Amino acid sequence: MKVVVNELEGCKRGLQVEIPGDVVSGELERTLREYSRRARVPGFRQGHIPIEVVRRRFGREVREEVVGRMVREYAARALEEKRLHPVQAPVLDDVKYESGSPLVFRATFEVRPPVTVSDYRQMAVTVAPREVTADMVEGTLARIADRAAKLETLEGRPLQKGDFAVGSLSCRFIKGKGRDLQDEPLMLEAGAEDNHPDFNAAILGMNPGESRSFETTYPEDYNAEALKGRTVAYTITLKEIKKKVVPPIDDDLAKEVGSFGSLEELRSAVRADLEKQARAAERIEAKNKIVSELVARHPVQVPDALVEEELDRRLEMIVTEMVRRGMDPTKAPVKWREEREKARPAAIDSVRATLILEAIALQEGIDASEDEVNEWLREEAKRHSTSAAAIKQRLAENSRLTALRAQIVREKSLDFLVDGATITREGN
């Protein structure tokens, strides 16, 4: 086997492989003999078909099978011999074979560029200070009290803004298709800004036992796909009125929401948590600034394939968010090609940052241990209420365990950079 590798533009490489003609002929003959044993041809017993009959009847099929198999096998051998690791499967450009002659094929692929990172230890970075104020602490306490609020039934007056309407909802689509509802349970805060104005107008002033009907026409650009351009007739029946009662911020609240002996203990815990969040935010800013500086200092070539993968990932995130909000991405007024090109510079920088962090990991001997991988799996399992084994199996099935290990290594490299950096806060 003769192998020639040519450096093309950027991270692209050209691969030319020549397989001796006698090797190809031998593989063709071996495959023809296999066909003669298992093929079925009218007039011959299986396993007793003359080789020439097989050659005439299956010659082209055997040739295509053998050439395809040898191209795949010898391409892998050539890459291993030259210690090349394509970022994606090579693209076959040309295959030439004539009986008795060598089999020659050409392919192109991209590789990660060689990256050497310098001046990354003890980097200096300045971050915006995140101060925790007394107002922030009191605001958090107010939100804790609000989450501990209870709903109490009110009697003797109609529904007012801020009350909670408890009852049932029925609806019928008059214009456009949709799913009709009948006496579905309903709890709605009267007058809330998130409510459709027609709902607020209908329920304010209602008394328990009363029903009101109204029609609503939704605009074509409404944020819920199932209601765009539809006209729906609604009937709301009010069963009872509830009022949210927020407990006072005192020692009793502290004991109710956690193992705190007093309000001051809760207040101290809240401040400590806010301080932790503030330091975490400063650390994230430091990480981003360090990466940005390293990317600016090391304008390494990036493989187009990795950039396209990053662009795919970014657009998939946009689509996922649209679906989560009830929008149909195929009908959204988005010029996807333009969005993709707008995101390209950021995607290139993201890939460049990945290559730089991987290079630092290599230079510093940073790796991901089995315990670290398992710890990541356990944390992910908690977030998704499943088992670490199930997540590991899913990643293995999708060939993503290697990518997970690489992700952990990059995160450790970034932590290494931040831990060794000199971080100052603006104004200090």
Tab-separated table of C-alpha atoms in Angstrom:
chain	number	residue	atom	x	y	z
A	1	MET	CA	0.000	0.000	0.000
A	2	LYS	CA	1.296	3.429	-0.987
A	3	VAL	CA	0.003	6.401	0.991
A	4	VAL	CA	0.455	10.067	0.141
A	5	VAL	CA	-0.909	12.850	2.346
A	6	ASN	CA	-1.081	16.390	0.994
A	7	GLU	CA	-1.624	19.512	3.069
A	8	LEU	CA	-4.391	21.539	1.500
A	9	GLU	CA	-5.900	24.853	2.567
A	10	GLY	CA	-6.227	25.433	6.312
A	11	CYS	CA	-6.964	22.227	8.214
A	12	LYS	CA	-7.823	20.219	5.090
A	13	ARG	CA	-5.751	17.246	4.050
A	14	GLY	CA	-5.767	15.144	0.897
A	15	LEU	CA	-5.242	11.396	1.116
A	16	GLN	CA	-4.197	9.224	-1.837
A	17	VAL	CA	-3.937	5.462	-1.380
A	18	GLU	CA	-2.724	2.891	-3.919
A	19	ILE	CA	-3.479	-0.788	-3.286
A	20	PRO	CA	-1.435	-3.253	-5.388
A	21	GLY	CA	-3.362	-4.911	-8.193
A	22	ASP	CA	-2.502	-8.446	-7.048
A	23	VAL	CA	-3.949	-7.704	-3.584
A	24	VAL	CA	-7.188	-6.494	-5.133
A	25	SER	CA	-7.349	-9.454	-7.545
A	26	GLY	CA	-6.806	-11.868	-4.671
A	27	GLU	CA	-9.639	-10.301	-2.701
A	28	LEU	CA	-11.911	-10.436	-5.756
A	29	GLU	CA	-11.188	-14.141	-6.255
A	30	ARG	CA	-11.741	-14.918	-2.578
A	31	THR	CA	-15.089	-13.111	-2.626
A	32	LEU	CA	-16.142	-14.875	-5.843
A	33	ARG	CA	-15.442	-18.228	-4.187
A	34	GLU	CA	-17.604	-17.192	-1.236
A	35	TYR	CA	-20.406	-16.313	-3.678
A	36	SER	CA	-20.026	-19.689	-5.366
A	37	ARG	CA	-20.669	-21.404	-2.019
A	38	ARG	CA	-23.741	-19.396	-0.936
A	39	ALA	CA	-25.302	-18.032	-4.140
A	40	ARG	CA	-28.423	-19.562	-5.678
A	41	VAL	CA	-28.438	-20.019	-9.472
A	42	PRO	CA	-31.163	-21.951	-11.320
A	43	GLY	CA	-29.835	-25.268	-12.695
A	44	PHE	CA	-27.034	-25.597	-10.117
A	45	ARG	CA	-26.935	-27.001	-6.621
A	46	GLN	CA	-25.992	-24.462	-3.951
A	47	GLY	CA	-22.292	-24.766	-3.192
A	48	HIS	CA	-21.525	-26.429	-6.553
A	49	ILE	CA	-21.688	-23.437	-8.914
A	50	PRO	CA	-18.678	-23.135	-11.278
A	51	ILE	CA	-16.609	-20.044	-10.547
A	52	GLU	CA	-16.963	-18.793	-14.128
A	53	VAL	CA	-20.749	-18.871	-13.829
A	54	VAL	CA	-20.494	-16.841	-10.653
A	55	ARG	CA	-18.089	-14.432	-12.364
A	56	ARG	CA	-20.476	-13.855	-15.294
A	57	ARG	CA	-23.584	-13.541	-13.119
A	58	PHE	CA	-22.243	-11.650	-10.088
A	59	GLY	CA	-18.993	-10.132	-11.355
A	60	ARG	CA	-20.115	-6.496	-11.273
A	61	GLU	CA	-21.791	-6.886	-7.866
A	62	VAL	CA	-18.677	-8.559	-6.424
A	63	ARG	CA	-16.402	-5.898	-7.877
A	64	GLU	CA	-18.446	-3.065	-6.320
A	65	GLU	CA	-18.592	-4.854	-2.977
A	66	VAL	CA	-14.854	-5.569	-2.876
A	67	VAL	CA	-13.782	-2.115	-4.025
A	68	GLY	CA	-16.053	-0.435	-1.481
A	69	ARG	CA	-14.860	-2.676	1.338
A	70	MET	CA	-11.178	-2.231	0.473
A	71	VAL	CA	-11.513	1.551	0.212
A	72	ARG	CA	-12.996	1.691	3.726
A	73	GLU	CA	-10.464	-0.762	5.177
A	74	TYR	CA	-7.364	0.742	3.585
A	75	ALA	CA	-8.444	4.319	4.298
A	76	ALA	CA	-8.569	3.410	8.001
A	77	ARG	CA	-5.179	1.680	7.735
A	78	ALA	CA	-3.643	4.690	5.969
A	79	LEU	CA	-4.919	7.126	8.581
A	80	GLU	CA	-3.594	4.908	11.372
A	81	GLU	CA	-0.229	4.538	9.627
A	82	LYS	CA	0.129	8.316	9.265
A	83	ARG	CA	-1.295	8.925	12.751
A	84	LEU	CA	-4.026	11.158	11.399
A	85	HIS	CA	-7.299	11.743	13.249
A	86	PRO	CA	-9.977	13.352	11.046
A	87	VAL	CA	-12.549	15.500	12.849
A	88	GLN	CA	-15.170	13.871	10.616
A	89	ALA	CA	-15.247	10.881	8.278
A	90	PRO	CA	-13.145	11.506	5.122
A	91	VAL	CA	-15.026	12.432	1.952
A	92	LEU	CA	-14.247	10.091	-0.950
A	93	ASP	CA	-13.335	12.159	-4.016
A	94	ASP	CA	-12.227	9.608	-6.611
A	95	VAL	CA	-11.873	5.831	-7.073
A	96	LYS	CA	-10.070	4.220	-10.002
A	97	TYR	CA	-9.698	0.523	-10.685
A	98	GLU	CA	-9.113	-1.522	-13.814
A	99	SER	CA	-8.736	-5.297	-13.714
A	100	GLY	CA	-5.137	-6.216	-12.983
A	101	SER	CA	-4.190	-2.629	-12.107
A	102	PRO	CA	-3.786	-1.059	-8.682
A	103	LEU	CA	-6.840	0.327	-6.909
A	104	VAL	CA	-6.291	4.047	-6.373
A	105	PHE	CA	-8.586	6.293	-4.372
A	106	ARG	CA	-8.467	9.856	-3.080
A	107	ALA	CA	-10.244	11.411	-0.112
A	108	THR	CA	-10.235	14.719	1.717
A	109	PHE	CA	-10.715	15.390	5.396
A	110	GLU	CA	-9.938	17.907	8.123
A	111	VAL	CA	-7.731	17.523	11.166
A	112	ARG	CA	-7.323	19.496	14.346
A	113	PRO	CA	-4.500	21.987	13.862
A	114	PRO	CA	-1.376	21.731	16.018
A	115	VAL	CA	-1.841	24.265	18.809
A	116	THR	CA	0.776	25.483	21.259
A	117	VAL	CA	-0.475	27.937	23.856
A	118	SER	CA	1.846	30.403	25.549
A	119	ASP	CA	1.587	32.927	28.394
A	120	TYR	CA	-1.488	31.396	29.957
A	121	ARG	CA	-0.236	31.064	33.526
A	122	GLN	CA	-0.927	33.827	36.045
A	123	MET	CA	-3.025	35.859	33.653
A	124	ALA	CA	-4.357	39.166	34.980
A	125	VAL	CA	-8.057	39.887	34.647
A	126	THR	CA	-10.411	42.514	36.055
A	127	VAL	CA	-14.071	41.797	36.779
A	128	ALA	CA	-17.045	43.955	37.745
A	129	PRO	CA	-17.695	43.652	41.491
A	130	ARG	CA	-20.955	42.048	42.587
A	131	GLU	CA	-21.924	43.641	45.886
A	132	VAL	CA	-24.552	42.087	48.121
A	133	THR	CA	-26.669	44.856	49.621
A	134	ALA	CA	-29.168	44.896	52.466
A	135	ASP	CA	-31.940	45.536	49.917
A	136	MET	CA	-30.980	42.370	48.043
A	137	VAL	CA	-31.162	40.358	51.260
A	138	GLU	CA	-34.542	41.810	52.199
A	139	GLY	CA	-35.840	41.267	48.674
A	140	THR	CA	-34.853	37.589	48.864
A	141	LEU	CA	-36.577	37.268	52.247
A	142	ALA	CA	-39.717	38.798	50.725
A	143	ARG	CA	-39.645	36.220	47.920
A	144	ILE	CA	-39.194	33.424	50.458
A	145	ALA	CA	-42.236	34.701	52.347
A	146	ASP	CA	-44.188	34.919	49.082
A	147	ARG	CA	-43.360	31.259	48.279
A	148	ALA	CA	-44.584	30.303	51.753
A	149	ALA	CA	-47.907	32.097	51.200
A	150	LYS	CA	-51.157	30.170	51.584
A	151	LEU	CA	-54.462	30.559	49.799
A	152	GLU	CA	-57.455	31.224	52.015
A	153	THR	CA	-61.095	31.183	50.916
A	154	LEU	CA	-62.896	34.553	50.889
A	155	GLU	CA	-66.630	35.101	51.211
A	156	GLY	CA	-68.967	38.035	51.091
A	157	ARG	CA	-67.555	40.010	48.189
A	158	PRO	CA	-66.957	39.657	44.422
A	159	LEU	CA	-63.635	38.769	42.793
A	160	GLN	CA	-61.055	41.570	42.858
A	161	LYS	CA	-57.652	42.118	41.279
A	162	GLY	CA	-55.069	39.935	43.025
A	163	ASP	CA	-57.626	37.323	44.111
A	164	PHE	CA	-57.436	33.780	42.793
A	165	ALA	CA	-60.431	32.496	40.862
A	166	VAL	CA	-61.090	28.778	41.421
A	167	GLY	CA	-63.587	27.168	39.088
A	168	SER	CA	-63.898	25.547	35.682
A	169	LEU	CA	-63.322	26.511	32.071
A	170	SER	CA	-65.081	25.371	28.903
A	171	CYS	CA	-64.208	26.481	25.385
A	172	ARG	CA	-65.310	25.939	21.803
A	173	PHE	CA	-63.353	26.901	18.681
A	174	ILE	CA	-65.504	29.075	16.397
A	175	LYS	CA	-62.846	30.015	13.826
A	176	GLY	CA	-59.937	27.673	13.185
A	177	LYS	CA	-59.312	24.179	14.489
A	178	GLY	CA	-58.494	23.360	18.079
A	179	ARG	CA	-59.327	21.103	20.998
A	180	ASP	CA	-62.594	22.015	22.707
A	181	LEU	CA	-62.701	21.793	26.508
A	182	GLN	CA	-65.509	20.990	28.907
A	183	ASP	CA	-65.420	21.912	32.605
A	184	GLU	CA	-61.641	21.844	32.898
A	185	PRO	CA	-60.330	22.831	36.380
A	186	LEU	CA	-59.259	26.467	36.496
A	187	MET	CA	-57.203	28.565	38.914
A	188	LEU	CA	-56.399	32.063	37.721
A	189	GLU	CA	-55.036	35.182	39.390
A	190	ALA	CA	-57.500	37.961	38.616
A	191	GLY	CA	-55.962	40.951	36.844
A	192	ALA	CA	-52.544	39.352	36.338
A	193	GLU	CA	-50.515	40.862	33.482
A	194	ASP	CA	-49.865	37.440	31.963
A	195	ASN	CA	-53.607	36.848	31.485
A	196	HIS	CA	-55.286	37.674	28.201
A	197	PRO	CA	-57.156	41.008	28.694
A	198	ASP	CA	-60.459	39.332	27.781
A	199	PHE	CA	-60.051	36.898	30.687
A	200	ASN	CA	-59.360	39.685	33.154
A	201	ALA	CA	-62.340	41.669	31.902
A	202	ALA	CA	-64.615	38.630	32.209
A	203	ILE	CA	-63.728	37.415	35.690
A	204	LEU	CA	-63.317	40.665	37.648
A	205	GLY	CA	-66.427	41.266	39.717
A	206	MET	CA	-67.704	37.680	39.521
A	207	ASN	CA	-69.317	35.991	42.526
A	208	PRO	CA	-69.046	32.291	43.476
A	209	GLY	CA	-71.646	30.247	41.583
A	210	GLU	CA	-71.723	32.703	38.678
A	211	SER	CA	-70.825	31.843	35.053
A	212	ARG	CA	-69.733	34.220	32.311
A	213	SER	CA	-69.246	33.635	28.578
A	214	PHE	CA	-67.172	35.626	26.103
A	215	GLU	CA	-65.360	35.288	22.780
A	216	THR	CA	-61.708	35.981	22.080
A	217	THR	CA	-60.009	36.393	18.695
A	218	TYR	CA	-56.274	35.817	18.797
A	219	PRO	CA	-53.937	37.665	16.380
A	220	GLU	CA	-51.912	35.823	13.747
A	221	ASP	CA	-48.678	36.576	15.628
A	222	TYR	CA	-49.935	35.282	18.988
A	223	ASN	CA	-47.182	33.495	20.942
A	224	ALA	CA	-49.168	30.247	21.374
A	225	GLU	CA	-49.161	28.341	18.087
A	226	ALA	CA	-52.416	26.490	18.870
A	227	LEU	CA	-54.331	29.797	19.168
A	228	LYS	CA	-52.882	31.911	16.342
A	229	GLY	CA	-55.702	33.437	14.277
A	230	ARG	CA	-58.380	31.437	16.110
A	231	THR	CA	-61.620	32.689	17.585
A	232	VAL	CA	-62.655	30.839	20.728
A	233	ALA	CA	-65.846	31.002	22.802
A	234	TYR	CA	-65.146	30.614	26.535
A	235	THR	CA	-67.334	29.977	29.555
A	236	ILE	CA	-65.908	30.432	33.050
A	237	THR	CA	-67.747	29.196	36.130
A	238	LEU	CA	-66.507	30.573	39.459
A	239	LYS	CA	-66.718	28.161	42.393
A	240	GLU	CA	-64.811	30.057	45.062
A	241	ILE	CA	-62.513	33.018	45.633
A	242	LYS	CA	-59.160	32.620	47.323
A	243	LYS	CA	-56.778	35.238	48.611
A	244	LYS	CA	-53.012	34.784	48.877
A	245	VAL	CA	-51.908	35.425	52.456
A	246	VAL	CA	-48.206	36.115	52.771
A	247	PRO	CA	-46.783	35.342	56.228
A	248	PRO	CA	-44.818	38.055	58.072
A	249	ILE	CA	-41.041	37.955	57.828
A	250	ASP	CA	-40.237	36.846	61.366
A	251	ASP	CA	-38.844	34.003	63.441
A	252	ASP	CA	-41.846	31.787	62.678
A	253	LEU	CA	-41.180	32.098	58.947
A	254	ALA	CA	-37.513	31.169	59.491
A	255	LYS	CA	-38.551	28.020	61.364
A	256	GLU	CA	-41.152	27.129	58.736
A	257	VAL	CA	-38.871	27.356	55.667
A	258	GLY	CA	-35.860	25.565	57.149
A	259	SER	CA	-33.895	24.555	60.199
A	260	PHE	CA	-33.335	28.114	61.364
A	261	GLY	CA	-33.799	29.127	64.970
A	262	SER	CA	-34.521	32.760	64.220
A	263	LEU	CA	-35.014	35.330	61.484
A	264	GLU	CA	-31.421	36.497	61.939
A	265	GLU	CA	-30.157	32.985	61.199
A	266	LEU	CA	-32.244	32.904	58.028
A	267	ARG	CA	-31.043	36.391	57.081
A	268	SER	CA	-27.395	35.310	57.546
A	269	ALA	CA	-27.952	32.209	55.439
A	270	VAL	CA	-29.581	34.302	52.692
A	271	ARG	CA	-26.667	36.742	52.692
A	272	ALA	CA	-24.145	33.867	52.535
A	273	ASP	CA	-25.975	32.339	49.580
A	274	LEU	CA	-26.106	35.686	47.748
A	275	GLU	CA	-22.396	36.171	48.404
A	276	LYS	CA	-21.736	32.711	46.970
A	277	GLN	CA	-23.763	33.567	43.860
A	278	ALA	CA	-21.911	36.876	43.494
A	279	ARG	CA	-18.490	35.191	43.677
A	280	ALA	CA	-19.662	32.554	41.182
A	281	ALA	CA	-20.774	35.304	38.776
A	282	GLU	CA	-17.402	37.029	39.108
A	283	ARG	CA	-15.639	33.735	38.433
A	284	ILE	CA	-17.730	33.157	35.300
A	285	GLU	CA	-16.835	36.644	34.067
A	286	ALA	CA	-13.160	35.923	34.748
A	287	LYS	CA	-13.375	32.671	32.782
A	288	ASN	CA	-15.002	34.407	29.817
A	289	LYS	CA	-12.385	37.181	29.793
A	290	ILE	CA	-9.479	34.740	30.050
A	291	VAL	CA	-10.825	32.658	27.163
A	292	SER	CA	-11.466	35.768	25.047
A	293	GLU	CA	-7.903	36.971	25.614
A	294	LEU	CA	-6.401	33.590	24.734
A	295	VAL	CA	-8.517	33.388	21.578
A	296	ALA	CA	-7.357	36.883	20.554
A	297	ARG	CA	-3.711	35.943	21.188
A	298	HIS	CA	-3.857	32.591	19.357
A	299	PRO	CA	-5.701	32.985	16.008
A	300	VAL	CA	-5.300	29.311	15.110
A	301	GLN	CA	-6.955	27.794	12.060
A	302	VAL	CA	-10.191	25.969	12.854
A	303	PRO	CA	-11.677	23.019	10.928
A	304	ASP	CA	-14.775	24.021	8.965
A	305	ALA	CA	-16.505	20.796	10.043
A	306	LEU	CA	-16.252	21.738	13.722
A	307	VAL	CA	-17.560	25.237	12.989
A	308	GLU	CA	-20.558	23.776	11.154
A	309	GLU	CA	-21.228	21.451	14.111
A	310	GLU	CA	-21.150	24.439	16.472
A	311	LEU	CA	-23.523	26.391	14.208
A	312	ASP	CA	-25.896	23.414	14.152
A	313	ARG	CA	-25.815	23.296	17.951
A	314	ARG	CA	-26.573	27.014	18.283
A	315	LEU	CA	-29.489	26.915	15.863
A	316	GLU	CA	-30.859	23.789	17.562
A	317	MET	CA	-30.909	25.726	20.838
A	318	ILE	CA	-32.946	28.495	19.173
A	319	VAL	CA	-35.393	25.957	17.737
A	320	THR	CA	-35.717	24.182	21.110
A	321	GLU	CA	-36.522	27.468	22.819
A	322	MET	CA	-39.154	28.271	20.154
A	323	VAL	CA	-40.817	24.902	20.661
A	324	ARG	CA	-40.745	25.392	24.433
A	325	ARG	CA	-42.619	28.671	23.958
A	326	GLY	CA	-45.230	27.026	21.731
A	327	MET	CA	-43.895	28.430	18.438
A	328	ASP	CA	-43.558	26.524	15.169
A	329	PRO	CA	-39.946	27.084	13.944
A	330	THR	CA	-40.972	26.283	10.350
A	331	LYS	CA	-43.453	29.171	10.397
A	332	ALA	CA	-41.363	31.633	12.397
A	333	PRO	CA	-40.333	34.830	10.543
A	334	VAL	CA	-36.670	33.864	10.774
A	335	LYS	CA	-34.199	33.852	7.871
A	336	TRP	CA	-32.277	30.801	9.015
A	337	ARG	CA	-29.403	31.161	6.547
A	338	GLU	CA	-28.853	34.745	7.645
A	339	GLU	CA	-29.031	33.720	11.309
A	340	ARG	CA	-26.487	31.010	10.639
A	341	GLU	CA	-24.057	33.434	9.017
A	342	LYS	CA	-24.545	35.984	11.800
A	343	ALA	CA	-23.557	33.300	14.301
A	344	ARG	CA	-20.483	32.177	12.337
A	345	PRO	CA	-17.872	34.524	13.912
A	346	ALA	CA	-18.963	33.514	17.432
A	347	ALA	CA	-18.957	29.837	16.402
A	348	ILE	CA	-15.399	30.152	15.052
A	349	ASP	CA	-14.247	31.728	18.320
A	350	SER	CA	-16.002	28.994	20.288
A	351	VAL	CA	-14.227	26.239	18.334
A	352	ARG	CA	-10.923	28.105	18.647
A	353	ALA	CA	-11.436	28.330	22.425
A	354	THR	CA	-12.082	24.582	22.543
A	355	LEU	CA	-8.838	23.838	20.684
A	356	ILE	CA	-6.877	26.159	22.969
A	357	LEU	CA	-8.274	24.593	26.160
A	358	GLU	CA	-7.543	21.113	24.803
A	359	ALA	CA	-3.975	22.179	24.013
A	360	ILE	CA	-3.487	23.555	27.547
A	361	ALA	CA	-4.808	20.279	28.962
A	362	LEU	CA	-2.248	18.389	26.890
A	363	GLN	CA	0.578	20.713	27.912
A	364	GLU	CA	-0.360	20.478	31.611
A	365	GLY	CA	-1.244	16.785	31.673
A	366	ILE	CA	-4.858	17.470	32.633
A	367	ASP	CA	-7.180	14.499	32.198
A	368	ALA	CA	-10.604	13.293	33.352
A	369	SER	CA	-10.610	10.423	35.817
A	370	GLU	CA	-13.278	7.736	35.941
A	371	ASP	CA	-14.450	9.147	39.284
A	372	GLU	CA	-14.928	12.593	37.718
A	373	VAL	CA	-16.938	11.125	34.860
A	374	ASN	CA	-19.106	9.189	37.309
A	375	GLU	CA	-19.614	12.289	39.461
A	376	TRP	CA	-20.815	14.210	36.387
A	377	LEU	CA	-23.201	11.372	35.569
A	378	ARG	CA	-24.579	11.371	39.129
A	379	GLU	CA	-25.195	15.136	39.066
A	380	GLU	CA	-26.873	14.911	35.675
A	381	ALA	CA	-29.031	12.033	36.927
A	382	LYS	CA	-30.234	14.185	39.848
A	383	ARG	CA	-31.229	17.005	37.497
A	384	HIS	CA	-33.245	14.661	35.287
A	385	SER	CA	-34.618	12.373	38.019
A	386	THR	CA	-33.070	9.262	36.531
A	387	SER	CA	-30.096	6.993	37.198
A	388	ALA	CA	-26.444	7.585	36.358
A	389	ALA	CA	-26.374	4.181	34.661
A	390	ALA	CA	-29.236	5.163	32.348
A	391	ILE	CA	-27.487	8.383	31.303
A	392	LYS	CA	-24.197	6.550	30.790
A	393	GLN	CA	-25.895	3.947	28.609
A	394	ARG	CA	-27.593	6.640	26.514
A	395	LEU	CA	-24.296	8.458	26.008
A	396	ALA	CA	-22.559	5.197	25.094
A	397	GLU	CA	-25.257	4.331	22.557
A	398	ASN	CA	-24.772	7.724	20.894
A	399	SER	CA	-20.947	7.472	21.055
A	400	ARG	CA	-20.846	10.534	23.292
A	401	LEU	CA	-18.881	9.254	26.278
A	402	THR	CA	-15.632	10.396	24.658
A	403	ALA	CA	-17.142	13.837	24.088
A	404	LEU	CA	-18.205	13.965	27.753
A	405	ARG	CA	-14.669	13.176	28.877
A	406	ALA	CA	-13.342	15.914	26.584
A	407	GLN	CA	-15.869	18.368	28.029
A	408	ILE	CA	-14.732	17.598	31.583
A	409	VAL	CA	-11.094	18.064	30.538
A	410	ARG	CA	-11.884	21.479	29.019
A	411	GLU	CA	-13.711	22.554	32.176
A	412	LYS	CA	-10.754	21.449	34.306
A	413	SER	CA	-8.390	23.378	32.029
A	414	LEU	CA	-10.471	26.507	32.468
A	415	ASP	CA	-10.553	26.055	36.235
A	416	PHE	CA	-6.759	25.663	36.141
A	417	LEU	CA	-6.459	28.986	34.318
A	418	VAL	CA	-8.789	30.847	36.691
A	419	ASP	CA	-7.242	29.365	39.846
A	420	GLY	CA	-3.828	30.541	38.669
A	421	ALA	CA	-4.957	33.971	37.460
A	422	THR	CA	-4.668	37.295	39.287
A	423	ILE	CA	-8.270	38.500	39.504
A	424	THR	CA	-9.016	42.045	40.625
A	425	ARG	CA	-12.345	43.781	41.027
A	426	GLU	CA	-12.960	47.098	39.306
A	427	GLY	CA	-12.318	50.001	41.644
A	428	ASN	CA	-9.924	48.015	43.842
